[in-house]
Structures are given as C-alpha cells and as structure tokens.
C-alpha cells in the first residue's frame, strides 16, 4: 500500500483522474464524480486561462471553489496544447530556451514561458502543478532527443523557482502548498530518460511524470520503457503516468510503480455509446491481469432494446443501480442528454473500480 499526501490529505495509490479540461468532466458535476469514487481530475490551464480567465478564478478562489469539487485538481502545464498548435500550423511557431513562441492569427506573436505556466496554474488553485516540459517526438533523432531533455531540465529549474516565489508571495504554509511535478522526457532513448530523471531528482520535485509517448504499434504500451522510467525514479516518489489510463494499462503500469493515471476515454467512449464491462463475473486482482477481463458493450446495438439487466451487474454506480440497458439504449436512440450523463457515470466508475481493486 502506498499513501500519497497532498495538502495534508492522504490518498491510497493508485488513483485515476478523468479529464475536466474546461473545469468540467463532460456531462458530470462534482457530486456525480464523488459518487463515482473519483478522487481527482485534470484541468487544462490554457483553456481555463482563456475562459473563465485568471482574474475571475483568482477572485472566486480558484477552480475548486468554482466547481465545488473537493478532490485533487491537477493542472497541465499548457505545453501540450501550445505544441499541438504549432504542429498543426506548420511554421507558425518555434520552441526556444526562453519558451514557446507562437503566432495567433496572422501577426500576433505570443511567448509562453515556464514562468507563465506556473503562475497560471497557481491562479487556478491546483493541488498538483506541472512544470512546462519540451515534448520529445517519438521519431526524433538523437540530437533532438538530447535538445528536448536539456530544455525540459532548464525549464524545470525555472518552474521550481517561480513555484517557490509564488508560494512565498501567497504565504502558503507547507501543508497548503500544491505538489510540484516535473516531467521525464527522452523518447525511446534509455540513456536520455535516465539523464533526465537524474537531473530532475537533483533539482528535487514532489512528483514525477511520464512524458511523451511510449506506445508500440504491435503491443500498445511499451512495457520496457514504462518500467525503465519508473525504475529510475525514487521508490517512494509520486509517479504520474500522464495521459496513460486504459484499464488494462493501469494494471500493468501499477506493477511498475506508477501511482496516478489520467485518461479522456471514459467520457469520450460514453459519447460513442461504448460502455466498459468486466467479462468475468467475479473480479479480483488476479483476474485483472488478464487482458480478456476487459470488454465493451455497444449499447446502441438492437440486442439491448429489451434487455432489463444493468450495464454491469456487479457495478455499484448510480446508473447500474437504477437503470437498465434497455433504458440506456432508448435514451441514446432518442438522443437525450441523460444518456451521456448515465453512460459517463458508469464508465468513470468502471475506471475507479479498477484502481480501487489495485489499492
Ligand atoms: Zn455502473
């Protein structure tokens, strides 16, 4: 058993966080999240900085107050979104040691710096603040891998400095400070992943994140590099497998020592009428090791038209306790918004059942 201490509250690992990009897990409010056993969410810094805006968030005491959510709020650094913007727009931006320079419209240049990333996240009022990192593309040559690792280390130093200044200026006591997380980059290069981890450990952070991709086309998750990164981090440190969270991947990554997972799949799949089920009647830790345990139910199929059973007879969520497959099928068919909410509640609970079983 591993305990994670955040702002004087203790949580048992592993934890699964759905994505609340704009301050909401699509279709669900904070009471739905609590009932589904969700202990934390991930919000998107740049989206929130844009709307409702940092001034408003500061005035109302941060996103947690606004959402009336008392679990763990993690904010991303904003880096991924800016990098995606650059990649989508070809030459409309570049990454320098100073930060990310990108163009909005035809002329307006903006610089997004490590310092800005941290001040934004402190205004949001997150419990886990993530350092801006330079993403290592999966196909990067050695020179680029080294460059992204160098920059990730440089930015992590700057982020820590800003974080300390922000904590001081806000007079935060040790128990009130959010955790600061640094991201390990380095793509598929073990040497660079190791160098990145060692340098970040030297600077000292509360938590470390799995940066970039580690996916193999044939097998999905790249087990070797996933384990290697975890092995190079201090045993007791908090390890966040950023962006990884398919149910079976959670089981595998947990064995390597990863503690926190986040994933957009439960709500996205709910919108596509894909509902998660366990294929075994009795689920325990051993059964979870078998990939065949994890399945889907396509609720739009006509075989569910008259099916009076719940989505998953062993699930304890609000949807499974109260409604049938036939009702869900009907709600999707008539395109009522209730379908999205009920499906999302079930899918999110399925993920927290997986993490509950692994605690
Ligand atoms: Zn359910």
GROMACS .gro file of C-alpha atoms and ligand atoms in nm:
model
  360
    1UNK     CA    1   0.000   0.000   0.000
    2UNK     CA    2   0.128   0.343  -0.087
    3UNK     CA    3  -0.006   0.664   0.058
    4UNK     CA    4   0.005   0.991  -0.131
    5UNK     CA    5  -0.004   1.305   0.080
    6UNK     CA    6  -0.147   1.615  -0.086
    7UNK     CA    7  -0.212   1.930   0.117
    8UNK     CA    8  -0.227   1.724   0.438
    9UNK     CA    9  -0.483   1.480   0.298
   10UNK     CA   10  -0.383   1.122   0.245
   11UNK     CA   11  -0.488   0.913  -0.056
   12UNK     CA   12  -0.420   0.548  -0.134
   13UNK     CA   13  -0.250   0.476  -0.468
   14UNK     CA   14  -0.335   0.407  -0.742
   15UNK     CA   15  -0.561   0.693  -0.840
   16UNK     CA   16  -0.749   0.751  -1.161
   17UNK     CA   17  -0.831   1.108  -1.273
   18UNK     CA   18  -1.074   1.183  -1.555
   19UNK     CA   19  -1.008   1.493  -1.763
   20UNK     CA   20  -1.202   1.804  -1.669
   21UNK     CA   21  -1.042   2.011  -1.944
   22UNK     CA   22  -1.256   2.324  -1.906
   23UNK     CA   23  -1.342   2.275  -1.540
   24UNK     CA   24  -1.599   2.003  -1.603
   25UNK     CA   25  -1.581   1.631  -1.673
   26UNK     CA   26  -1.815   1.630  -1.971
   27UNK     CA   27  -2.178   1.570  -1.864
   28UNK     CA   28  -2.086   1.521  -1.495
   29UNK     CA   29  -2.093   1.756  -1.197
   30UNK     CA   30  -1.882   1.728  -0.884
   31UNK     CA   31  -2.143   1.528  -0.691
   32UNK     CA   32  -2.152   1.270  -0.974
   33UNK     CA   33  -1.772   1.250  -0.954
   34UNK     CA   34  -1.770   1.194  -0.578
   35UNK     CA   35  -2.035   0.924  -0.602
   36UNK     CA   36  -1.835   0.751  -0.874
   37UNK     CA   37  -1.533   0.740  -0.642
   38UNK     CA   38  -1.330   0.991  -0.842
   39UNK     CA   39  -1.053   1.127  -0.620
   40UNK     CA   40  -0.910   1.380  -0.864
   41UNK     CA   41  -0.937   1.544  -1.205
   42UNK     CA   42  -0.705   1.706  -1.460
   43UNK     CA   43  -0.786   2.053  -1.590
   44UNK     CA   44  -0.634   2.236  -1.884
   45UNK     CA   45  -0.450   2.555  -1.782
   46UNK     CA   46  -0.474   2.743  -2.109
   47UNK     CA   47  -0.843   2.672  -2.158
   48UNK     CA   48  -0.917   2.797  -1.806
   49UNK     CA   49  -0.690   3.099  -1.851
   50UNK     CA   50  -0.897   3.181  -2.157
   51UNK     CA   51  -1.234   3.111  -2.001
   52UNK     CA   52  -1.339   3.198  -1.725
   53UNK     CA   53  -0.998   3.376  -1.713
   54UNK     CA   54  -0.739   3.407  -1.440
   55UNK     CA   55  -0.880   3.725  -1.289
   56UNK     CA   56  -1.216   3.563  -1.227
   57UNK     CA   57  -1.055   3.244  -1.095
   58UNK     CA   58  -0.843   3.449  -0.854
   59UNK     CA   59  -1.148   3.643  -0.733
   60UNK     CA   60  -1.356   3.334  -0.662
   61UNK     CA   61  -1.073   3.137  -0.502
   62UNK     CA   62  -0.975   2.903  -0.785
   63UNK     CA   63  -1.133   2.630  -0.992
   64UNK     CA   64  -1.208   2.403  -0.696
   65UNK     CA   65  -1.437   2.662  -0.545
   66UNK     CA   66  -1.600   2.726  -0.878
   67UNK     CA   67  -1.662   2.354  -0.942
   68UNK     CA   68  -1.748   2.288  -0.577
   69UNK     CA   69  -1.510   1.995  -0.607
   70UNK     CA   70  -1.302   1.893  -0.308
   71UNK     CA   71  -1.090   1.619  -0.464
   72UNK     CA   72  -0.744   1.663  -0.614
   73UNK     CA   73  -0.716   1.908  -0.903
   74UNK     CA   74  -0.417   1.867  -1.131
   75UNK     CA   75  -0.349   2.128  -1.398
   76UNK     CA   76  -0.144   2.054  -1.705
   77UNK     CA   77   0.137   2.291  -1.797
   78UNK     CA   78  -0.032   2.413  -2.115
   79UNK     CA   79   0.270   2.294  -2.311
   80UNK     CA   80   0.098   2.013  -2.492
   81UNK     CA   81  -0.169   2.244  -2.626
   82UNK     CA   82   0.082   2.503  -2.748
   83UNK     CA   83   0.297   2.233  -2.913
   84UNK     CA   84  -0.009   2.087  -3.085
   85UNK     CA   85  -0.098   2.433  -3.211
   86UNK     CA   86   0.249   2.472  -3.360
   87UNK     CA   87   0.246   2.128  -3.520
   88UNK     CA   88  -0.098   2.182  -3.668
   89UNK     CA   89   0.001   2.515  -3.816
   90UNK     CA   90   0.336   2.411  -3.961
   91UNK     CA   91   0.574   2.702  -3.925
   92UNK     CA   92   0.354   2.915  -3.701
   93UNK     CA   93   0.578   2.893  -3.401
   94UNK     CA   94   0.901   2.769  -3.254
   95UNK     CA   95   1.043   2.642  -2.931
   96UNK     CA   96   1.341   2.822  -2.780
   97UNK     CA   97   1.508   2.808  -2.438
   98UNK     CA   98   1.302   3.112  -2.343
   99UNK     CA   99   0.974   2.933  -2.406
  100UNK     CA  100   0.732   2.858  -2.686
  101UNK     CA  101   0.684   3.134  -2.940
  102UNK     CA  102   0.367   3.103  -3.143
  103UNK     CA  103   0.157   3.318  -3.368
  104UNK     CA  104  -0.210   3.387  -3.321
  105UNK     CA  105  -0.393   3.491  -3.638
  106UNK     CA  106  -0.153   3.634  -3.894
  107UNK     CA  107   0.067   3.867  -3.694
  108UNK     CA  108   0.024   3.846  -3.317
  109UNK     CA  109   0.321   3.671  -3.164
  110UNK     CA  110   0.298   3.528  -2.814
  111UNK     CA  111   0.563   3.378  -2.592
  112UNK     CA  112   0.458   3.110  -2.346
  113UNK     CA  113   0.727   3.070  -2.079
  114UNK     CA  114   0.785   2.823  -1.792
  115UNK     CA  115   0.718   3.112  -1.552
  116UNK     CA  116   0.380   3.187  -1.712
  117UNK     CA  117   0.285   2.821  -1.697
  118UNK     CA  118   0.340   2.812  -1.319
  119UNK     CA  119   0.174   3.147  -1.240
  120UNK     CA  120  -0.129   3.037  -1.443
  121UNK     CA  121  -0.157   2.709  -1.253
  122UNK     CA  122  -0.119   2.883  -0.916
  123UNK     CA  123  -0.409   3.116  -1.007
  124UNK     CA  124  -0.618   2.813  -1.099
  125UNK     CA  125  -0.554   2.683  -0.748
  126UNK     CA  126  -0.435   2.333  -0.843
  127UNK     CA  127  -0.320   2.069  -0.598
  128UNK     CA  128  -0.069   1.926  -0.845
  129UNK     CA  129   0.117   2.181  -1.058
  130UNK     CA  130   0.308   2.052  -1.362
  131UNK     CA  131   0.632   2.203  -1.493
  132UNK     CA  132   0.643   2.305  -1.859
  133UNK     CA  133   0.844   2.045  -2.050
  134UNK     CA  134   0.969   2.007  -2.406
  135UNK     CA  135   0.796   1.709  -2.563
  136UNK     CA  136   1.029   1.453  -2.727
  137UNK     CA  137   0.862   1.341  -3.054
  138UNK     CA  138   0.859   0.959  -3.081
  139UNK     CA  139   1.052   0.961  -3.410
  140UNK     CA  140   1.310   1.222  -3.301
  141UNK     CA  141   1.677   1.172  -3.393
  142UNK     CA  142   1.933   1.161  -3.110
  143UNK     CA  143   2.021   1.530  -3.143
  144UNK     CA  144   1.658   1.638  -3.093
  145UNK     CA  145   1.608   1.394  -2.806
  146UNK     CA  146   1.907   1.550  -2.626
  147UNK     CA  147   1.783   1.900  -2.701
  148UNK     CA  148   1.433   1.832  -2.562
  149UNK     CA  149   1.581   1.676  -2.247
  150UNK     CA  150   1.818   1.975  -2.198
  151UNK     CA  151   1.528   2.215  -2.234
  152UNK     CA  152   1.298   2.011  -2.008
  153UNK     CA  153   1.566   2.030  -1.735
  154UNK     CA  154   1.625   2.403  -1.789
  155UNK     CA  155   1.253   2.479  -1.777
  156UNK     CA  156   1.202   2.257  -1.472
  157UNK     CA  157   1.460   2.469  -1.283
  158UNK     CA  158   1.282   2.789  -1.384
  159UNK     CA  159   0.945   2.640  -1.292
  160UNK     CA  160   1.067   2.543  -0.946
  161UNK     CA  161   1.199   2.895  -0.887
  162UNK     CA  162   0.867   3.052  -0.989
  163UNK     CA  163   0.674   2.796  -0.783
  164UNK     CA  164   0.876   2.887  -0.471
  165UNK     CA  165   0.825   3.260  -0.535
  166UNK     CA  166   0.450   3.207  -0.582
  167UNK     CA  167   0.423   3.001  -0.262
  168UNK     CA  168   0.612   3.273  -0.072
  169UNK     CA  169   0.408   3.561  -0.210
  170UNK     CA  170   0.086   3.376  -0.126
  171UNK     CA  171   0.218   3.297   0.225
  172UNK     CA  172   0.144   2.927   0.180
  173UNK     CA  173   0.241   2.704   0.469
  174UNK     CA  174   0.399   2.363   0.397
  175UNK     CA  175   0.058   2.198   0.427
  176UNK     CA  176  -0.105   2.443   0.189
  177UNK     CA  177   0.148   2.416  -0.093
  178UNK     CA  178   0.050   2.223  -0.406
  179UNK     CA  179   0.277   1.942  -0.523
  180UNK     CA  180   0.519   2.037  -0.799
  181UNK     CA  181   0.562   1.772  -1.067
  182UNK     CA  182   0.843   1.753  -1.324
  183UNK     CA  183   0.808   1.554  -1.645
  184UNK     CA  184   1.065   1.299  -1.762
  185UNK     CA  185   1.126   1.328  -2.137
  186UNK     CA  186   1.371   1.144  -2.362
  187UNK     CA  187   1.153   0.943  -2.601
  188UNK     CA  188   1.275   0.588  -2.656
  189UNK     CA  189   1.634   0.664  -2.551
  190UNK     CA  190   1.703   0.493  -2.219
  191UNK     CA  191   2.021   0.695  -2.178
  192UNK     CA  192   1.834   1.026  -2.214
  193UNK     CA  193   1.541   0.916  -1.997
  194UNK     CA  194   1.794   0.828  -1.726
  195UNK     CA  195   1.980   1.158  -1.763
  196UNK     CA  196   1.652   1.350  -1.750
  197UNK     CA  197   1.538   1.164  -1.433
  198UNK     CA  198   1.872   1.214  -1.258
  199UNK     CA  199   1.885   1.587  -1.330
  200UNK     CA  200   1.525   1.638  -1.220
  201UNK     CA  201   1.585   1.439  -0.900
  202UNK     CA  202   1.888   1.662  -0.829
  203UNK     CA  203   1.670   1.972  -0.859
  204UNK     CA  204   1.411   1.799  -0.638
  205UNK     CA  205   1.038   1.769  -0.704
  206UNK     CA  206   0.739   1.633  -0.515
  207UNK     CA  207   0.628   1.416  -0.805
  208UNK     CA  208   0.748   1.297  -1.147
  209UNK     CA  209   0.555   1.243  -1.467
  210UNK     CA  210   0.578   1.009  -1.763
  211UNK     CA  211   0.645   1.239  -2.058
  212UNK     CA  212   0.580   1.177  -2.425
  213UNK     CA  213   0.465   0.858  -2.589
  214UNK     CA  214   0.564   0.504  -2.505
  215UNK     CA  215   0.348   0.310  -2.744
  216UNK     CA  216   0.446   0.025  -2.971
  217UNK     CA  217   0.229  -0.037  -3.273
  218UNK     CA  218   0.207  -0.413  -3.225
  219UNK     CA  219   0.161  -0.438  -2.850
  220UNK     CA  220   0.025  -0.098  -2.745
  221UNK     CA  221   0.204   0.017  -2.432
  222UNK     CA  222   0.584  -0.006  -2.448
  223UNK     CA  223   0.641  -0.208  -2.133
  224UNK     CA  224   1.018  -0.186  -2.131
  225UNK     CA  225   1.048   0.193  -2.135
  226UNK     CA  226   0.748   0.235  -1.898
  227UNK     CA  227   0.924   0.019  -1.641
  228UNK     CA  228   1.263   0.173  -1.706
  229UNK     CA  229   1.141   0.527  -1.635
  230UNK     CA  230   0.973   0.419  -1.309
  231UNK     CA  231   1.283   0.226  -1.202
  232UNK     CA  232   1.496   0.537  -1.239
  233UNK     CA  233   1.279   0.745  -1.008
  234UNK     CA  234   1.299   0.732  -0.627
  235UNK     CA  235   1.094   0.440  -0.498
  236UNK     CA  236   0.878   0.649  -0.267
  237UNK     CA  237   0.827   0.939  -0.510
  238UNK     CA  238   0.482   1.004  -0.656
  239UNK     CA  239   0.473   0.885  -1.018
  240UNK     CA  240   0.208   1.016  -1.254
  241UNK     CA  241   0.164   0.826  -1.582
  242UNK     CA  242   0.042   1.137  -1.764
  243UNK     CA  243  -0.207   1.054  -2.038
  244UNK     CA  244  -0.196   0.678  -1.978
  245UNK     CA  245  -0.503   0.516  -1.835
  246UNK     CA  246  -0.670   0.240  -2.033
  247UNK     CA  247  -0.795  -0.006  -1.770
  248UNK     CA  248  -0.551  -0.284  -1.856
  249UNK     CA  249  -0.262  -0.036  -1.890
  250UNK     CA  250  -0.341   0.090  -1.538
  251UNK     CA  251  -0.298  -0.266  -1.407
  252UNK     CA  252   0.035  -0.310  -1.589
  253UNK     CA  253   0.179   0.033  -1.508
  254UNK     CA  254   0.082   0.000  -1.143
  255UNK     CA  255   0.308  -0.305  -1.118
  256UNK     CA  256   0.598  -0.091  -1.239
  257UNK     CA  257   0.528   0.165  -0.964
  258UNK     CA  258   0.314   0.426  -1.143
  259UNK     CA  259   0.063   0.577  -0.897
  260UNK     CA  260  -0.168   0.817  -1.081
  261UNK     CA  261  -0.340   0.782  -1.419
  262UNK     CA  262  -0.549   1.014  -1.630
  263UNK     CA  263  -0.742   0.946  -1.943
  264UNK     CA  264  -1.018   1.100  -2.151
  265UNK     CA  265  -1.155   0.763  -2.265
  266UNK     CA  266  -1.444   0.703  -2.020
  267UNK     CA  267  -1.635   1.016  -2.116
  268UNK     CA  268  -1.534   1.009  -2.482
  269UNK     CA  269  -1.639   0.645  -2.515
  270UNK     CA  270  -1.962   0.720  -2.328
  271UNK     CA  271  -2.048   0.970  -2.600
  272UNK     CA  272  -1.985   0.696  -2.858
  273UNK     CA  273  -2.215   0.450  -2.675
  274UNK     CA  274  -1.922   0.233  -2.567
  275UNK     CA  275  -1.969   0.114  -2.212
  276UNK     CA  276  -1.695  -0.063  -2.018
  277UNK     CA  277  -1.766  -0.401  -1.861
  278UNK     CA  278  -1.569  -0.676  -1.693
  279UNK     CA  279  -1.603  -1.004  -1.880
  280UNK     CA  280  -1.559  -1.203  -1.559
  281UNK     CA  281  -1.832  -1.236  -1.304
  282UNK     CA  282  -1.607  -1.200  -1.004
  283UNK     CA  283  -1.328  -0.953  -1.043
  284UNK     CA  284  -1.022  -0.952  -0.821
  285UNK     CA  285  -0.659  -0.851  -0.865
  286UNK     CA  286  -0.565  -1.181  -1.036
  287UNK     CA  287  -0.844  -1.158  -1.289
  288UNK     CA  288  -0.738  -0.800  -1.369
  289UNK     CA  289  -0.405  -0.930  -1.500
  290UNK     CA  290  -0.588  -1.100  -1.786
  291UNK     CA  291  -0.649  -0.864  -2.077
  292UNK     CA  292  -0.962  -1.062  -2.169
  293UNK     CA  293  -1.125  -0.942  -1.845
  294UNK     CA  294  -1.180  -0.602  -2.004
  295UNK     CA  295  -1.460  -0.559  -2.252
  296UNK     CA  296  -1.709  -0.319  -2.405
  297UNK     CA  297  -2.076  -0.316  -2.458
  298UNK     CA  298  -2.205  -0.123  -2.759
  299UNK     CA  299  -2.532  -0.003  -2.612
  300UNK     CA  300  -2.661   0.119  -2.949
  301UNK     CA  301  -2.698  -0.240  -3.075
  302UNK     CA  302  -3.055  -0.364  -3.115
  303UNK     CA  303  -2.992  -0.668  -2.888
  304UNK     CA  304  -3.020  -0.429  -2.592
  305UNK     CA  305  -3.364  -0.298  -2.689
  306UNK     CA  306  -3.542  -0.513  -2.432
  307UNK     CA  307  -3.251  -0.605  -2.204
  308UNK     CA  308  -3.365  -0.539  -1.848
  309UNK     CA  309  -3.028  -0.604  -1.685
  310UNK     CA  310  -2.794  -0.327  -1.572
  311UNK     CA  311  -2.487  -0.244  -1.780
  312UNK     CA  312  -2.273  -0.446  -1.539
  313UNK     CA  313  -2.450  -0.644  -1.267
  314UNK     CA  314  -2.153  -0.612  -1.028
  315UNK     CA  315  -2.111  -0.237  -1.073
  316UNK     CA  316  -2.229  -0.017  -0.786
  317UNK     CA  317  -2.268   0.307  -0.983
  318UNK     CA  318  -2.582   0.521  -0.988
  319UNK     CA  319  -2.661   0.408  -1.345
  320UNK     CA  320  -2.625   0.035  -1.281
  321UNK     CA  321  -2.817   0.052  -0.954
  322UNK     CA  322  -3.115   0.229  -1.109
  323UNK     CA  323  -3.142   0.179  -1.484
  324UNK     CA  324  -3.141  -0.098  -1.745
  325UNK     CA  325  -2.951  -0.149  -2.067
  326UNK     CA  326  -3.284  -0.111  -2.249
  327UNK     CA  327  -3.335   0.237  -2.100
  328UNK     CA  328  -2.982   0.347  -2.191
  329UNK     CA  329  -3.034   0.211  -2.544
  330UNK     CA  330  -3.359   0.409  -2.569
  331UNK     CA  331  -3.206   0.734  -2.435
  332UNK     CA  332  -2.922   0.716  -2.688
  333UNK     CA  333  -3.168   0.642  -2.966
  334UNK     CA  334  -3.379   0.950  -2.893
  335UNK     CA  335  -3.056   1.149  -2.836
  336UNK     CA  336  -3.147   1.268  -2.487
  337UNK     CA  337  -2.860   1.426  -2.288
  338UNK     CA  338  -2.941   1.198  -1.993
  339UNK     CA  339  -2.786   0.914  -2.193
  340UNK     CA  340  -2.448   1.089  -2.189
  341UNK     CA  341  -2.461   1.154  -1.817
  342UNK     CA  342  -2.566   0.800  -1.721
  343UNK     CA  343  -2.313   0.643  -1.957
  344UNK     CA  344  -2.032   0.871  -1.831
  345UNK     CA  345  -2.115   0.794  -1.467
  346UNK     CA  346  -2.085   0.421  -1.536
  347UNK     CA  347  -1.765   0.445  -1.743
  348UNK     CA  348  -1.589   0.666  -1.490
  349UNK     CA  349  -1.691   0.432  -1.207
  350UNK     CA  350  -1.556   0.137  -1.406
  351UNK     CA  351  -1.212   0.304  -1.406
  352UNK     CA  352  -1.224   0.384  -1.034
  353UNK     CA  353  -1.329   0.022  -0.967
  354UNK     CA  354  -1.008  -0.086  -1.138
  355UNK     CA  355  -0.796   0.146  -0.920
  356UNK     CA  356  -0.996   0.050  -0.607
  357UNK     CA  357  -0.919  -0.318  -0.672
  358UNK     CA  358  -0.549  -0.236  -0.700
  359UNK     CA  359  -0.525  -0.036  -0.376
  360LIG    ZN1  360  -2.214   0.101  -1.349
   0.00000   0.00000   0.00000
